[in-house]
């Protein structure tokens, strides 16, 4: 099938493209390269399928749909830094919401009715109970990033009713890890998430890890999260696309392993795998952090036949391999990167 992947030069996008190519799908990539890396597409051998640009550019989108005639869209393109969204909410609503409605209007104009949407567990904020199910939990985002994703989920319900555009919204929990063989992975240059930060300490890139809060009501006082392997997450996108095409039914799934790990669990696992005893500094809580959140992914297992194959050790081991072989992320050097015209 011909699939347009927006944000395909990003971390989850490039891993999803890797799985799409394995399953013989035809891929077109739209990416502004603001946060994505063309090197990932070079590694995947599809840089010739890249159109450089933003989902806010209606004319460019029209050209892409006219020229490539995608049959489905997997939409990753968005900003995703919680901290940045709090400082600059306007950028987040402009790019994540307006960029998406521009894409949706183009899909409607070109009669493309299938969308897999990259959403987030951040739409729940602090969950009212655990594990978090798709519908019986309050959606109460605590930052503009999560809010922007919730707004899009609501917009998608109206585009379904008015235009028959069907979507599957995937609420990611904490994604980590890298493809086997470390061919592609997460660029940690700007990463502030826990696992890349702890691996930076293990590899001596930084000299310590700050633990944001050790007085939470959890088994060891540190926050609990549901870490999900990026390859398991990628598979869920393909299963969701196939589900849409066979059932023509819009829906949403929470994607996690259903297992919670604390910050100290992660740190101990990194110590065990790397053998490095890096410094850990207990620091004050980070505003907006829920004490604990983990998924109930039974709906995705039951309806998609989705199975997670990797655990926390696999995520940390694969990420460790990737970062060891790519200490400067995708930019091995500051060499000029040739960017094809969009
Ligand atoms: C995890 C825990 C921190 C760094 C992320 C994304 C969000 C969504 C869910 C996709 C927290 C603690 C972290 C550090 C620490 N994903 N921590 N020291 O905030 O749960 O949310 O995954 O959409 O978009 O942001 O992830 O990795 O930042 O934090 O103690 O140096 O680790 O306080 O408890 P988070 P995170």
XYZ file of C-alpha atoms and ligand atoms in Angstrom:
378
model
C 0.000 0.000 0.000
C 1.114 3.581 -0.652
C 1.531 5.289 2.713
C 2.358 8.933 3.417
C 4.359 9.202 6.652
C 4.540 12.748 8.013
C 7.419 13.267 10.433
C 9.039 10.122 9.043
C 12.566 11.431 9.685
C 11.881 11.408 13.412
C 12.533 8.717 16.031
C 9.232 6.779 15.981
C 8.530 7.739 12.369
C 11.773 6.232 11.071
C 11.246 3.018 13.049
C 7.719 2.746 11.625
C 9.058 3.272 8.101
C 11.571 0.489 8.720
C 8.696 -1.873 9.553
C 6.569 -0.625 6.616
C 9.430 -1.332 4.193
C 9.914 -4.813 5.689
C 6.253 -5.471 4.885
C 6.703 -4.227 1.283
C 4.634 -1.063 1.658
C 5.425 1.935 -0.580
C 6.427 4.949 1.534
C 6.417 8.701 0.920
C 7.843 10.942 3.644
C 6.928 14.525 4.417
C 9.248 16.059 7.010
C 10.334 19.665 7.709
C 13.651 18.352 9.148
C 13.247 20.826 12.028
C 13.655 17.966 14.509
C 13.949 14.979 12.181
C 17.178 13.701 10.635
C 17.634 13.083 6.922
C 20.427 10.652 7.866
C 17.765 8.242 9.163
C 16.127 8.176 5.712
C 19.507 7.758 4.013
C 20.136 4.742 6.285
C 16.712 3.332 5.321
C 17.450 3.872 1.627
C 14.444 6.095 0.962
C 15.826 9.612 0.965
C 14.576 9.853 -2.643
C 11.027 9.511 -1.242
C 11.423 12.546 1.031
C 9.534 15.796 0.449
C 10.914 18.497 2.724
C 8.198 20.720 4.141
C 5.550 21.319 6.774
C 2.021 19.986 7.159
C 1.024 23.667 7.504
C 1.843 24.178 3.801
C -1.466 23.432 2.023
C -0.019 23.951 -1.459
C 2.847 21.546 -0.849
C 0.436 18.982 0.623
C -1.780 19.249 -2.472
C 1.247 18.597 -4.667
C 2.264 15.560 -2.598
C -1.223 14.041 -2.741
C -1.554 14.784 -6.477
C 1.859 13.352 -7.328
C 2.064 10.312 -5.017
C -1.644 9.442 -4.445
C -1.213 7.949 -0.924
C -3.895 5.465 0.176
C -3.309 6.041 3.889
C -1.492 8.511 6.128
C 0.495 7.910 9.316
C 0.835 11.315 10.943
C 3.798 11.814 13.306
C 4.772 15.386 12.393
C 4.443 17.443 15.576
C 6.480 19.129 18.296
C 6.692 16.933 21.398
C 8.669 18.616 24.152
C 6.511 19.015 27.262
C 8.808 21.686 28.740
C 8.963 23.675 25.493
C 5.188 23.495 25.089
C 4.743 25.175 28.477
C 7.055 28.033 27.444
C 5.717 28.415 23.868
C 2.163 27.069 23.673
C 1.512 29.071 20.473
C 4.080 27.052 18.504
C 2.454 23.822 19.722
C -1.104 24.732 18.788
C -0.001 26.238 15.457
C 2.056 23.206 14.419
C 0.319 20.307 16.134
C -3.289 21.456 15.626
C -3.314 23.761 12.579
C -0.722 21.553 10.850
C -3.043 18.599 11.359
C -6.247 20.305 10.158
C -4.394 21.448 7.018
C -3.416 17.823 6.446
C -6.963 16.596 7.131
C -8.483 19.098 4.674
C -6.032 17.935 2.013
C -6.952 14.307 2.694
C -10.653 15.124 2.330
C -10.022 17.034 -0.934
C -8.126 14.061 -2.353
C -10.512 11.407 -1.041
C -7.970 9.795 1.319
C -9.941 8.591 4.307
C -7.516 6.605 6.490
C -5.331 8.207 9.137
C -3.215 6.753 11.960
C -2.584 9.565 14.423
C 0.343 9.853 16.814
C -1.257 10.769 20.132
C 0.053 10.501 23.690
C -0.715 9.345 27.215
C -0.107 13.002 28.127
C -3.792 13.586 27.202
C -4.694 11.939 30.531
C -2.555 14.113 32.812
C -2.652 12.540 36.277
C -4.876 9.488 35.764
C -7.876 9.063 38.072
C -7.093 5.341 38.370
C -4.629 2.734 37.112
C -4.031 1.063 34.756
C -5.230 3.673 32.240
C -7.946 2.463 29.877
C -8.987 4.234 26.671
C -12.309 5.653 27.771
C -12.958 5.354 31.469
C -10.256 7.777 32.447
C -10.375 11.532 32.724
C -8.579 13.346 29.905
C -7.016 16.251 31.703
C -3.745 17.244 30.007
C -1.349 19.229 32.199
C 0.646 20.846 29.393
C 0.019 22.358 25.936
C 1.682 19.377 24.235
C -0.844 16.945 25.707
C -3.646 19.479 25.146
C -2.737 19.843 21.447
C -2.984 16.084 20.975
C -6.328 15.895 22.791
C -7.713 18.730 20.634
C -6.728 16.828 17.483
C -8.418 13.658 18.770
C -11.621 15.693 19.240
C -11.306 17.286 15.780
C -10.911 13.826 14.256
C -14.285 12.787 15.671
C -15.966 15.688 13.801
C -14.053 14.959 10.555
C -15.355 11.416 10.793
C -18.968 12.567 11.184
C -18.781 15.273 8.482
C -16.436 13.758 5.886
C -16.110 10.072 6.706
C -12.383 10.445 7.454
C -11.564 7.489 9.677
C -8.678 7.556 12.141
C -6.968 5.470 14.782
C -5.455 7.543 17.608
C -2.478 5.861 19.286
C -1.694 7.065 22.813
C 1.995 6.327 23.334
C 3.289 5.794 26.815
C 7.045 6.202 27.357
C 8.796 5.146 24.192
C 12.421 3.948 24.302
C 14.882 1.605 22.612
C 16.243 1.253 19.081
C 16.001 -1.104 16.123
C 17.978 -4.342 16.371
C 21.489 -3.968 14.966
C 21.447 -0.241 15.927
C 20.861 0.812 12.324
C 18.556 3.631 13.471
C 17.729 5.084 16.870
C 16.820 8.174 18.870
C 19.059 11.213 18.461
C 19.771 12.249 22.035
C 21.147 15.703 21.284
C 18.047 17.429 22.633
C 16.610 14.429 24.503
C 15.518 15.160 28.072
C 13.651 11.890 28.593
C 14.841 9.572 31.329
C 16.374 6.670 29.420
C 18.589 8.678 27.033
C 19.682 10.882 29.960
C 20.673 7.870 32.106
C 22.521 6.322 29.158
C 24.407 9.612 28.655
C 25.593 9.277 32.259
C 26.521 5.612 31.722
C 28.553 6.595 28.647
C 30.211 9.515 30.459
C 28.622 12.171 28.232
C 27.233 13.813 31.412
C 28.576 13.236 34.913
C 25.345 12.523 36.804
C 21.623 11.855 36.629
C 19.140 14.019 38.527
C 16.186 12.100 39.964
C 13.226 14.498 39.978
C 11.537 13.609 43.247
C 12.059 10.720 45.666
C 9.044 11.332 47.946
C 6.230 10.048 45.717
C 3.774 7.444 47.017
C 5.467 4.595 45.091
C 7.508 1.523 46.123
C 10.761 3.477 46.124
C 9.519 7.093 46.186
C 10.320 7.765 42.525
C 7.867 8.158 39.618
C 6.529 5.146 37.781
C 6.106 5.047 33.989
C 5.184 2.463 31.355
C 8.162 2.110 28.985
C 7.347 0.739 25.539
C 9.853 -0.383 22.890
C 9.874 1.768 19.750
C 9.710 -1.329 17.511
C 6.615 -2.621 19.341
C 5.127 0.830 18.914
C 5.978 0.851 15.182
C 4.186 -2.454 14.683
C 1.037 -1.039 16.293
C 0.913 1.677 13.592
C 0.886 -0.868 10.791
C -1.706 -3.048 12.516
C -3.846 0.080 13.059
C -3.621 1.039 9.377
C -4.654 -2.475 8.343
C -7.476 -2.411 10.925
C -8.811 0.849 9.422
C -8.732 -0.507 5.900
C -10.540 -3.712 6.823
C -13.108 -2.352 9.305
C -13.478 1.329 8.260
C -13.974 1.996 11.992
C -12.427 4.918 13.885
C -11.003 4.103 17.314
C -8.121 4.751 19.766
C -5.616 2.599 21.667
C -3.398 3.071 24.691
C 0.009 1.640 23.825
C 2.162 0.524 26.725
C 3.340 -2.790 28.179
C 0.975 -2.560 31.147
C 4.052 -2.769 33.423
C 5.236 0.209 35.470
C 8.923 0.883 36.198
C 10.183 3.545 38.611
C 12.987 5.991 37.879
C 15.259 4.010 40.204
C 14.236 0.733 38.504
C 15.430 2.262 35.215
C 18.668 3.527 36.758
C 19.417 0.123 38.330
C 18.687 -1.648 35.034
C 21.095 0.671 33.193
C 23.739 0.014 35.868
C 23.255 -3.760 35.505
C 23.450 -3.702 31.693
C 26.319 -1.230 31.316
C 28.285 -2.109 34.462
C 28.735 1.643 34.960
C 28.211 3.121 38.415
C 27.441 6.745 37.442
C 26.446 9.424 39.959
C 22.760 9.901 40.873
C 21.564 13.134 42.538
C 18.224 13.170 44.346
C 16.541 16.450 43.299
C 13.179 18.195 43.889
C 10.074 17.067 42.040
C 9.536 18.295 38.441
C 6.235 20.214 38.144
C 3.503 18.365 36.241
C 4.874 14.864 36.820
C 2.202 12.350 37.809
C 3.464 9.936 40.488
C 2.514 6.903 38.436
C 0.962 6.110 35.072
C 0.847 2.868 33.142
C -1.397 1.526 30.391
C -4.071 -1.085 30.087
C -3.393 -2.112 26.457
C -5.842 -4.997 26.386
C -8.001 -3.254 23.728
C -5.079 -3.114 21.255
C -4.188 -6.732 22.039
C -7.775 -7.879 21.527
C -8.725 -5.781 18.463
C -5.378 -5.542 16.641
C -3.753 -8.744 17.791
C -0.892 -6.473 18.937
C 1.774 -8.137 21.101
C 4.678 -6.388 22.817
C 7.817 -8.463 22.279
C 10.341 -6.398 24.219
C 10.834 -5.564 27.905
C 12.680 -2.786 29.735
C 16.039 -4.600 29.528
C 15.640 -4.962 25.736
C 14.851 -1.252 25.421
C 17.880 -0.213 27.445
C 20.217 -2.718 25.782
C 19.192 -1.670 22.245
C 19.347 2.036 23.087
C 22.775 1.503 24.687
C 24.038 -0.205 21.507
C 22.708 2.625 19.346
C 24.158 5.428 21.512
C 27.532 3.682 21.801
C 27.768 3.467 18.003
C 26.325 6.977 17.514
C 27.746 9.088 20.381
C 26.883 12.278 18.437
C 23.467 11.040 17.395
C 22.805 11.268 13.674
C 25.289 14.116 13.184
C 28.519 12.150 13.298
C 30.184 15.368 12.236
C 29.103 18.886 11.361
C 29.419 18.062 7.682
C 26.910 19.733 5.448
C 23.881 17.519 4.817
C 22.540 17.686 1.275
C 18.783 18.255 1.506
C 16.736 17.413 -1.617
C 14.353 20.192 -2.692
C 10.831 19.452 -1.414
C 9.978 10.034 33.029
C 10.236 10.088 34.522
C 10.682 12.284 35.332
C 14.537 12.807 33.334
C 7.169 11.380 28.200
C 6.961 12.340 27.102
C 5.498 12.467 26.794
C 4.861 11.112 26.572
C 5.157 10.224 27.753
C 4.810 10.643 24.170
C 9.562 11.292 35.185
C 11.897 11.373 35.527
C 13.324 12.282 33.759
C 15.587 13.015 34.270
C 14.174 12.143 36.000
N 5.303 10.467 25.378
N 13.171 11.954 35.071
N 15.367 12.660 35.571
O 7.622 13.062 31.426
O 6.887 10.652 31.618
O 6.688 11.885 29.431
O 6.572 10.163 27.888
O 4.085 11.439 23.775
O 5.419 13.246 25.654
O 7.502 13.559 27.547
O 8.948 11.210 30.339
O 11.319 10.560 30.359
O 10.725 13.008 30.747
O 10.241 11.337 32.522
O 14.003 11.855 37.183
O 16.705 13.499 33.930
O 11.632 10.237 34.736
O 10.511 13.132 36.460
O 9.121 10.928 36.454
P 7.509 11.727 30.813
P 10.392 11.572 30.939
